[in-house]
XYZ file of C-alpha atoms in Angstrom:
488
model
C 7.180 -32.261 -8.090
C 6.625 -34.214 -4.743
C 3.968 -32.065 -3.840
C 1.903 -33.114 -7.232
C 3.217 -36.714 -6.271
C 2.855 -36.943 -2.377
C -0.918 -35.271 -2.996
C -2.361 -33.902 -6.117
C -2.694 -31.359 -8.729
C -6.037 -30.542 -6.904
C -4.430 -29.519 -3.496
C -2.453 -26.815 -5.325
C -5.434 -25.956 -7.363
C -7.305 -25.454 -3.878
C -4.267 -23.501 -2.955
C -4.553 -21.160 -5.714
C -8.205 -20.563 -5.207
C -8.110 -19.528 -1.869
C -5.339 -17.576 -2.878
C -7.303 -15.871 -5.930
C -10.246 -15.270 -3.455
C -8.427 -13.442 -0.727
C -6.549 -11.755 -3.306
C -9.509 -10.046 -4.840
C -10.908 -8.993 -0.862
C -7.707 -6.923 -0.821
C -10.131 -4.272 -2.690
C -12.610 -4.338 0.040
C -10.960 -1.212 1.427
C -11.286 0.742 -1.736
C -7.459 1.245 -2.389
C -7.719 3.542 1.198
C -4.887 1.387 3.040
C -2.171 0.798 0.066
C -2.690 4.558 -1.287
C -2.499 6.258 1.937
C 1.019 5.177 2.087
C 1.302 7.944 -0.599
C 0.661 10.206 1.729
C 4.035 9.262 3.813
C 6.346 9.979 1.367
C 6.410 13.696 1.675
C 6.820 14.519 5.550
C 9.377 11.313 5.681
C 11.257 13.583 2.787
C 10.849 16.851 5.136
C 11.463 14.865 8.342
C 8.137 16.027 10.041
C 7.621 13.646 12.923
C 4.181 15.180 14.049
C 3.427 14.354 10.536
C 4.525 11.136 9.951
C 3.150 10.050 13.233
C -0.520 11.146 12.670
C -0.273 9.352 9.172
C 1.093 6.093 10.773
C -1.602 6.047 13.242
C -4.132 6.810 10.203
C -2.471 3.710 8.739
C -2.953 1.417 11.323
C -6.450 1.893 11.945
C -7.169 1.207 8.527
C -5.246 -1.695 8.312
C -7.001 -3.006 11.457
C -10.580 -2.108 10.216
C -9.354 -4.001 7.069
C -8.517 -6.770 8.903
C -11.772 -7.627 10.647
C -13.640 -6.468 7.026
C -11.659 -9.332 5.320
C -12.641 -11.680 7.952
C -16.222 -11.036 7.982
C -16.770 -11.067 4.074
C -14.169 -14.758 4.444
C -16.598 -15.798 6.661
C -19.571 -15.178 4.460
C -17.964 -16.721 1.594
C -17.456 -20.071 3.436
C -20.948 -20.518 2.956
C -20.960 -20.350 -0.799
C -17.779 -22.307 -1.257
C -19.336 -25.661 -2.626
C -21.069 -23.903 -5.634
C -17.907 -21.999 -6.801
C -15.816 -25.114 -6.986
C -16.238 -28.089 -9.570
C -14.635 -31.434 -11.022
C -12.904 -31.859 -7.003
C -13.319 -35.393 -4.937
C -12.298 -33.674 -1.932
C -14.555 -33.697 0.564
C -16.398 -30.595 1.507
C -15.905 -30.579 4.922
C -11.992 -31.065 4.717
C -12.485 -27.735 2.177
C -14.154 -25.550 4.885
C -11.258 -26.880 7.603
C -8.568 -25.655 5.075
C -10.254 -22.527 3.735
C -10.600 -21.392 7.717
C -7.223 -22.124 8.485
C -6.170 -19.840 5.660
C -8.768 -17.061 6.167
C -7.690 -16.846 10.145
C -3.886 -16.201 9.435
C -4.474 -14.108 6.072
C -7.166 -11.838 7.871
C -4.375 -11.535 10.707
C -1.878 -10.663 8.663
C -3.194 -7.503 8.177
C -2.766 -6.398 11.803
C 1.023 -6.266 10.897
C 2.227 -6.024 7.451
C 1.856 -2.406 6.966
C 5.277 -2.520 8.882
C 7.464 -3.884 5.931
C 5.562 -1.052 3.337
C 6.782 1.593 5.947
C 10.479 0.031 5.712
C 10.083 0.596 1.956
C 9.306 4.134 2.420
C 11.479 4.733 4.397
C 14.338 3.328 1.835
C 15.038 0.597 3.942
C 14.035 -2.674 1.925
C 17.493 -4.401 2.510
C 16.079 -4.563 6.139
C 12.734 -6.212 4.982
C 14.757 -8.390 2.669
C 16.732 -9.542 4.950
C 13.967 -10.620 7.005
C 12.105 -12.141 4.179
C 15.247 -14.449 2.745
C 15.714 -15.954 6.593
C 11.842 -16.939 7.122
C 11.900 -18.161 3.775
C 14.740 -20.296 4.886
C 12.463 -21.789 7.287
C 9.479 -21.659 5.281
C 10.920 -24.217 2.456
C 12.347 -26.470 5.327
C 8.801 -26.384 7.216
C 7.197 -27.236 3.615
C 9.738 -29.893 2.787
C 9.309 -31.505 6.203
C 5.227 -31.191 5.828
C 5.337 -32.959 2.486
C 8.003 -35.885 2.940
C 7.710 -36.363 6.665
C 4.373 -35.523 7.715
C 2.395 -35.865 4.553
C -0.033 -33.159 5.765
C -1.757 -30.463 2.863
C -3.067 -29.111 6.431
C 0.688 -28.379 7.550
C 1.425 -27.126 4.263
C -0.885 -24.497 4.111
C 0.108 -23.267 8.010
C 3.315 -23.195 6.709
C 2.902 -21.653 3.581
C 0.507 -18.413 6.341
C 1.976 -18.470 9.270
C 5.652 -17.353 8.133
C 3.790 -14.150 5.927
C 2.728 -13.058 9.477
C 6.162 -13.897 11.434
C 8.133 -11.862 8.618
C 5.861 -8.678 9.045
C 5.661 -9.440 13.260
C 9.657 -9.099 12.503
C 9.224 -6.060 10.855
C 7.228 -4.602 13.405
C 9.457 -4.862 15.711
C 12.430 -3.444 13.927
C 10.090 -0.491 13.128
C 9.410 0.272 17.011
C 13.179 -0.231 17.579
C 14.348 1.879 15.284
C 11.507 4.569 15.332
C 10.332 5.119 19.016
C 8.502 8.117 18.609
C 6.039 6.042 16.475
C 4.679 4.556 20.175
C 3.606 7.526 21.410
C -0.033 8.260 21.352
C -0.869 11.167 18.955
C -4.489 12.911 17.258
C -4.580 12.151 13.630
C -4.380 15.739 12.402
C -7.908 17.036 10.663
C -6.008 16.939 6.801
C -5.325 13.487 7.145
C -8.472 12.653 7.847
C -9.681 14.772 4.791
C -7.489 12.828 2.656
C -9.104 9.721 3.006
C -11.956 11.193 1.376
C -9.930 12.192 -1.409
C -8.306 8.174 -1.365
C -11.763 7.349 -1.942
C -11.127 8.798 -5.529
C -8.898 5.393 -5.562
C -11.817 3.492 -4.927
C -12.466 1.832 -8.630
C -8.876 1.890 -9.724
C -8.130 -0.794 -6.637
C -10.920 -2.500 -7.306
C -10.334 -3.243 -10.942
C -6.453 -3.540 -10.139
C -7.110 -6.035 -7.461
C -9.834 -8.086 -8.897
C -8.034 -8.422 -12.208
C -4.913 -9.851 -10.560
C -7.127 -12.698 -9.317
C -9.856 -13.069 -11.927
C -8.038 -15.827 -14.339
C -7.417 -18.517 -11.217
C -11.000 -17.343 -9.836
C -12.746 -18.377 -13.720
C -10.655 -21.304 -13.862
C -11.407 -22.671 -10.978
C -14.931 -22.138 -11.503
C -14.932 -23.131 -15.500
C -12.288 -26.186 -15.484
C -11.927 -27.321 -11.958
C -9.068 -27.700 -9.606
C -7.207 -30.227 -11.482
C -6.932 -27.234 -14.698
C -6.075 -25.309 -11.833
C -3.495 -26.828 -10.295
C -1.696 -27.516 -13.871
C -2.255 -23.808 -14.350
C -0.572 -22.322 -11.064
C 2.699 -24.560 -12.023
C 3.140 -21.980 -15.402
C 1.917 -18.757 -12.746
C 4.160 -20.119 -10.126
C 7.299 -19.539 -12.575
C 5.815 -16.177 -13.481
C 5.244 -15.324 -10.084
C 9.338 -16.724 -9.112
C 10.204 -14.419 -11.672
C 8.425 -11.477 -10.968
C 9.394 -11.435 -6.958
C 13.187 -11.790 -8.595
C 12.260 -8.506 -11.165
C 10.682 -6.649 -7.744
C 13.426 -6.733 -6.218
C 14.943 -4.293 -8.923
C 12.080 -2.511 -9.348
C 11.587 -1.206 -5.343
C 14.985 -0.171 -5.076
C 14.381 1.727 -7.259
C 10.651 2.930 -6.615
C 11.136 4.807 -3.855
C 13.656 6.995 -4.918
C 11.352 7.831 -7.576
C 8.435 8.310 -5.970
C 10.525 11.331 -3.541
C 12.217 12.345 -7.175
C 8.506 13.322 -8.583
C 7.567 14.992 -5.555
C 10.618 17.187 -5.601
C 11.629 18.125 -9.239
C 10.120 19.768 -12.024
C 7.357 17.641 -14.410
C 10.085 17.365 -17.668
C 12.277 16.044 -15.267
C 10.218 13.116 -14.129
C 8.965 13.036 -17.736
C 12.728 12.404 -18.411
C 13.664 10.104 -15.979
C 10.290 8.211 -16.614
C 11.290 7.051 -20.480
C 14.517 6.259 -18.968
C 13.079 3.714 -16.304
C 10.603 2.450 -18.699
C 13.455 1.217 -21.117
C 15.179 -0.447 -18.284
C 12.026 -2.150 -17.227
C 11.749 -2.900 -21.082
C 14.851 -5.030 -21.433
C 14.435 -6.412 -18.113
C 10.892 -7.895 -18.972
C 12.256 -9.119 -22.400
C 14.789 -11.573 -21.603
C 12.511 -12.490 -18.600
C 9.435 -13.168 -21.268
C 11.911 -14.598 -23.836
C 13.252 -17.230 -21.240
C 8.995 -17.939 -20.128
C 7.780 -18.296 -23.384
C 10.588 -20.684 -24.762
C 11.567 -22.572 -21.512
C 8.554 -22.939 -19.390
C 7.157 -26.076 -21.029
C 10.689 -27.459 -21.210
C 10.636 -26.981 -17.534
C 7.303 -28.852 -17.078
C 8.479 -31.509 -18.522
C 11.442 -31.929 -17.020
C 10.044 -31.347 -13.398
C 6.654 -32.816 -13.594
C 6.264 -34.719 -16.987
C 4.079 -33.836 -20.037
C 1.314 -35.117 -18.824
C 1.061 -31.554 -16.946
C 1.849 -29.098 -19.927
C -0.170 -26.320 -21.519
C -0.570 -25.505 -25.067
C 2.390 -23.334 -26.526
C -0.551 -20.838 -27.565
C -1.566 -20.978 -23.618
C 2.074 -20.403 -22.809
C 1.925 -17.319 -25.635
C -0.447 -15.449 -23.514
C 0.655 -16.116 -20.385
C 3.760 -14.407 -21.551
C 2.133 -11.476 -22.846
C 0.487 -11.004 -19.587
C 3.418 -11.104 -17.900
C 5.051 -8.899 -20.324
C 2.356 -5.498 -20.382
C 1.827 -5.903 -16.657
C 5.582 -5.852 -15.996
C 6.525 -3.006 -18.757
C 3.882 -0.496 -17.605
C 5.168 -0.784 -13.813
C 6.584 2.737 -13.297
C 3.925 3.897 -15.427
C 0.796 3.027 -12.920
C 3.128 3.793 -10.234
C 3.854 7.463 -11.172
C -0.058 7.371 -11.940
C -1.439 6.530 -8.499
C 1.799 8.899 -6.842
C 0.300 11.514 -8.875
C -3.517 11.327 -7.674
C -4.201 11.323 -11.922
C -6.686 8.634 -11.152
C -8.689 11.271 -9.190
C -10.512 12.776 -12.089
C -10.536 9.743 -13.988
C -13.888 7.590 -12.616
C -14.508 5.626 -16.061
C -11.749 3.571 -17.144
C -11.582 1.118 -14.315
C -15.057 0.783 -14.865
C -13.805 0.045 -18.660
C -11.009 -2.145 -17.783
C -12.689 -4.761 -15.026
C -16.014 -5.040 -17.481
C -13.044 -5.772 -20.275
C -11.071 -8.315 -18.693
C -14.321 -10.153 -16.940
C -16.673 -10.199 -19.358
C -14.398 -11.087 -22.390
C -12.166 -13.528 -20.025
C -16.029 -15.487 -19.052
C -16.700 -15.719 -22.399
C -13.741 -17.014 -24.170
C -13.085 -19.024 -21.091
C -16.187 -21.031 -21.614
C -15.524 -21.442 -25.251
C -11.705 -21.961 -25.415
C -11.104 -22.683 -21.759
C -7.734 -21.220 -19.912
C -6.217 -19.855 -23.521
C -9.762 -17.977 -23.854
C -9.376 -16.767 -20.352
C -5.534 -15.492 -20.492
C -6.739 -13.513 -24.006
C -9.234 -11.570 -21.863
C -6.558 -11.002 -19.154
C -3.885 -9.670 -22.647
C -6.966 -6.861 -23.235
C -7.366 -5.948 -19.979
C -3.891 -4.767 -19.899
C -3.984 -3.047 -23.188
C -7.048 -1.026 -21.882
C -5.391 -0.230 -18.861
C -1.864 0.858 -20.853
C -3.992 2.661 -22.615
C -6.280 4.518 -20.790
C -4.145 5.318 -17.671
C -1.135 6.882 -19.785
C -4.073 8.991 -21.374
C -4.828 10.086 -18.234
C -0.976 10.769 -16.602
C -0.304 12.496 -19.076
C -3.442 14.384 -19.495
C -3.964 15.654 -15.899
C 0.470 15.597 -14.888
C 2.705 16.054 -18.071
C -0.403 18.000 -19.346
C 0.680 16.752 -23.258
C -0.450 14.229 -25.639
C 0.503 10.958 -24.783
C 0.314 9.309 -28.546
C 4.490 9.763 -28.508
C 5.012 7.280 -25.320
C 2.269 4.980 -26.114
C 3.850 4.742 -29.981
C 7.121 3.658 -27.896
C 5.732 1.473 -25.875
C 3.925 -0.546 -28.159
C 7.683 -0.327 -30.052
C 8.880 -2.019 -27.177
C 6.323 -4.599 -26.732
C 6.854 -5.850 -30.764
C 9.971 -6.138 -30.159
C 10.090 -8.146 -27.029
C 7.124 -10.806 -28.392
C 9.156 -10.717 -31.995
C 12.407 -11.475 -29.830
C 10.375 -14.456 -28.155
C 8.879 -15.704 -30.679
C 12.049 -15.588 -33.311
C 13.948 -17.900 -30.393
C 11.921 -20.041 -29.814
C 11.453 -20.872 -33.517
C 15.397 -21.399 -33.898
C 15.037 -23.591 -30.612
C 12.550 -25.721 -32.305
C 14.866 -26.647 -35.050
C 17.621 -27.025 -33.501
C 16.527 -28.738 -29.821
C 14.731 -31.966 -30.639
C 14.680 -33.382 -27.423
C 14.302 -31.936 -24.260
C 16.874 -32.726 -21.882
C 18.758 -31.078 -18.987
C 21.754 -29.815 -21.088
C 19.398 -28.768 -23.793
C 17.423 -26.780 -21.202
C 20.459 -25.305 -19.672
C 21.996 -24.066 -23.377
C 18.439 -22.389 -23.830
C 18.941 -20.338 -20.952
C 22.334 -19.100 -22.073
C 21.678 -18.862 -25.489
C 18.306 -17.074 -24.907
C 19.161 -14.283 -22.457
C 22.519 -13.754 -24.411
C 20.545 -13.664 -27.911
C 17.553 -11.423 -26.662
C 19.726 -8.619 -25.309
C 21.927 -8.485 -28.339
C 18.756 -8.327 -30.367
C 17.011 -5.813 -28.423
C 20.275 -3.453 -28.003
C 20.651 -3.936 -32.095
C 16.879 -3.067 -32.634
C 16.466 -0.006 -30.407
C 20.624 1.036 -30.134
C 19.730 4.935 -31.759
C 17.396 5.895 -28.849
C 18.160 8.725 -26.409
C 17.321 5.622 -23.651
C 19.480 3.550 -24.845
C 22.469 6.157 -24.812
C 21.498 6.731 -20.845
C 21.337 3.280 -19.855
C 24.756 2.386 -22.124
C 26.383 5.464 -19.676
C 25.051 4.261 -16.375
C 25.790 1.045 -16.821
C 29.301 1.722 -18.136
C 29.635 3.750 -14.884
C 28.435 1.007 -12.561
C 31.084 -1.384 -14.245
C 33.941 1.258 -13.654
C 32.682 1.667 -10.416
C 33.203 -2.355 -9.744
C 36.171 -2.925 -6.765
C 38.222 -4.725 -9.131
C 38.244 -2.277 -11.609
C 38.352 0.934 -9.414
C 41.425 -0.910 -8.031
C 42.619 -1.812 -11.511
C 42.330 2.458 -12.414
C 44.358 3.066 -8.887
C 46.842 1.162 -9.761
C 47.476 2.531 -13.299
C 47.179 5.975 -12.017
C 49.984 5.358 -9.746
C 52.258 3.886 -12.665
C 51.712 6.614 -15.266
């Protein structure tokens, strides 16, 4: 709220659309430098150190080349800045000084944060998030002194840079400390090489991945102006808050996967697949339920209403959030796979989707048309990439899984939208202790709902006996079980 007060909704628009630009020049290396990480998995599983060193080295050569790429290509961009943004009063010459300040660290970032992916891989994300909650620490305080004390956007956007690179520096470090034998000097063996080649399969998929991430704060900067896009990246910023809290789930978990497809048999990870997708399901659920009925609540109470979106707006934001979160082990398991490798059309399908219909809704309807284009793109991409896993992996139709999927995704958006009607005629006003009995009543509400809708599953009988063993498993109650075993 201070930061809208102390400066503007057009400083965090500017933040957002340097953000959506060096987003999108993530895809500059084709997908080579995220997918070779694939690669890793299997000699970390068989403990081959020859291996894994002659991939890491792989690795950081890419990651260096993609470095000085993404500077370059910044640099070139500079020089076109002034006709992609409109409707700003900031000067252009205080732009360039800010966009450079951001390019430098971002581009530099990329010498380093390969490190914290490796972690990962290795099954060692407590280590990265442990790193990540204590520069975060200092990150707010930095912020908070930047904005009240110093009154500097400047400072702000350091801040915001410079403590991406200081986590991943950390990491590095750990990495060396922990893993000597990655310092010694070693050839990249001749089939790693000839992998990359094969990565370059990737090449599309990243691309249309990437550039979709980005393209709704890209066209909304360039359709409404800063000011639209600064109102905007408050509603993405509690997406984005609740995503990064969902991710932290989700890679504990990925990993273990990603070693369980390599080792066991395809029904297996067919198996274990549903399963994950049904957790993901309820996760994303109460997550959309509680975005879709509280985030303009939450507006109002933090900025005022003179910053809100239409509920409509709000409706598709919370789609988006919903199909890219419930089809997250789904892509996974289909770039782990190499499925994408035979499969050269559909990201051609999906980017021409989500641009084209996202430009021209967005210049008719504005940020709502834009978010519809960004709901088909990730129907396409559901769509067309569980064709393809289970085309070229399962080797079976896929019309069963998509039927359940799309089972899932009624539900959740019924769920939402059922809620959020009660809320309406019960909450009049919108006040703190409204806001707070929202959040109880709509997490508590949604997950009965959703375990009465889809209780007769074979998922919901697997989660139902996990999670009854994690609860038994709790210290108090383990202790509680001792103790009774004792008596009797």
């Amino acid at each position: 709220k201070k930061f809208v007060e102390i400066f503007s909704p057009e400083y965090l628009g500017l933040y957002s659309f340097f953000d959506s630009i060096f987003g999108m020049l993530i895809a500059l290396d084709c997908g080579v430098s995220s997918s070779i990480f694939f690669q890793i998995y299997e000699p970390i599983a068989k403990k081959d150190r020859r291996h894994i060193v002659s991939i890491f080295n792989l690795i950081k050569i890419i990651y260096t080349l993609r470095s000085i790429l993404v500077l370059l290509i910044g640099f070139i961009i500079s020089f076109y800045l002034k006709s992609l943004l409109k409707g700003t009063d900031l000067s252009f010459h205080y732009i360039i000084k800010c966009y450079n300040i951001y390019m430098i660290f971002n581009s530099a970032n990329y010498f380093f944060v390969f490190y914290s992916f490796y972690l990962e891989a290795l099954q060692k994300r407590f280590v990265t998030s442990i790193i990540q909650i204590v520069t975060y620490v200092l990150e707010v305080t930095t912020k908070i002194l930047s904005i009240f004390i110093f009154k500097s956007f400047i400072l702000y956007l350091i801040c915001s840079v410079i403590f991406i690179l200081i986590t991943n520096i950390t990491c590095m470090v750990y990495v060396y400390k922990k893993e000597p034998y990655l310092l010694k000097k070693s050839k990249i063996e001749q089939g790693d090489l000839k992998n990359i080649k094969k990565l370059f399969g990737m090449a599309l998929h990243s691309l249309s991945a990437v550039i979709s991430r980005y393209t709704d704060t890209f066209l909304i900067s360039s359709l409404t102006g800063l000011v639209n896009t600064g109102i905007f990246t408050n509603y993405k910023t509690i997406n984005t808050n609740v995503t990064a809290l969902l991710n932290q789930i989700t890679s504990s978990i990925k990993d273990p996967f990603r070693n369980y497809i390599i080792c066991e048999n395809r029904n297996k990870v067919e198996a274990m697949l549903n399963d994950l997708n049904y957790m993901i399901f309820i996760l994303a659920s109460v997550c959309a339920s509680c975005i879709f009925c509280l985030s303009n609540d939450f507006i109002v109470l933090w900025l005022g209403d003179s910053f809100l979106l239409s509920q409509k707006t709000v409706l598709f934001m919370t789609l988006t959030f919903e199909m890219s979160f419930m089809n997250y082990f789904i892509i996974d398991c289909y770039y782990l796979t190499q499925s994408y490798y035979k499969d050269k059309k559909s990201p051609l399908i999906e980017l021409s989707v989500n641009f084209i219909v996202s430009l021209l809704l967005g210049l008719k309807y504005g940020i709502l048309g834009i978010m519809i284009g960004t709901v088909l793109y990730y129907f396409v991409q559901t769509i067309l990439r569980t064709k393809r896993l289970y085309k070229y992996f399962f080797n079976k139709s896929c019309l069963k899984i998509l039927l359940k999927q799309l089972f899932f995704f009624l539900i959740s958006i019924g769920v939402a939208l059922l809620l959020n009607f009660i809320y309406r005629c019960i909450f009049i006003h919108i006040t703190v202790l409204n806001f707070l009995l929202k959040i109880i009543f709509t997490v508590v509400l949604s997950v009965m709902l959703i375990v009465l809708l889809t209780m007769r599953i074979p998922e919901f009988i697997y989660f139902k006996t996990m999670v009854v063993k994690v609860v038994l498993n709790l210290p108090v109650l383990r202790g509680i079980k001792i103790r009774r075993d004792e008596i009797l």
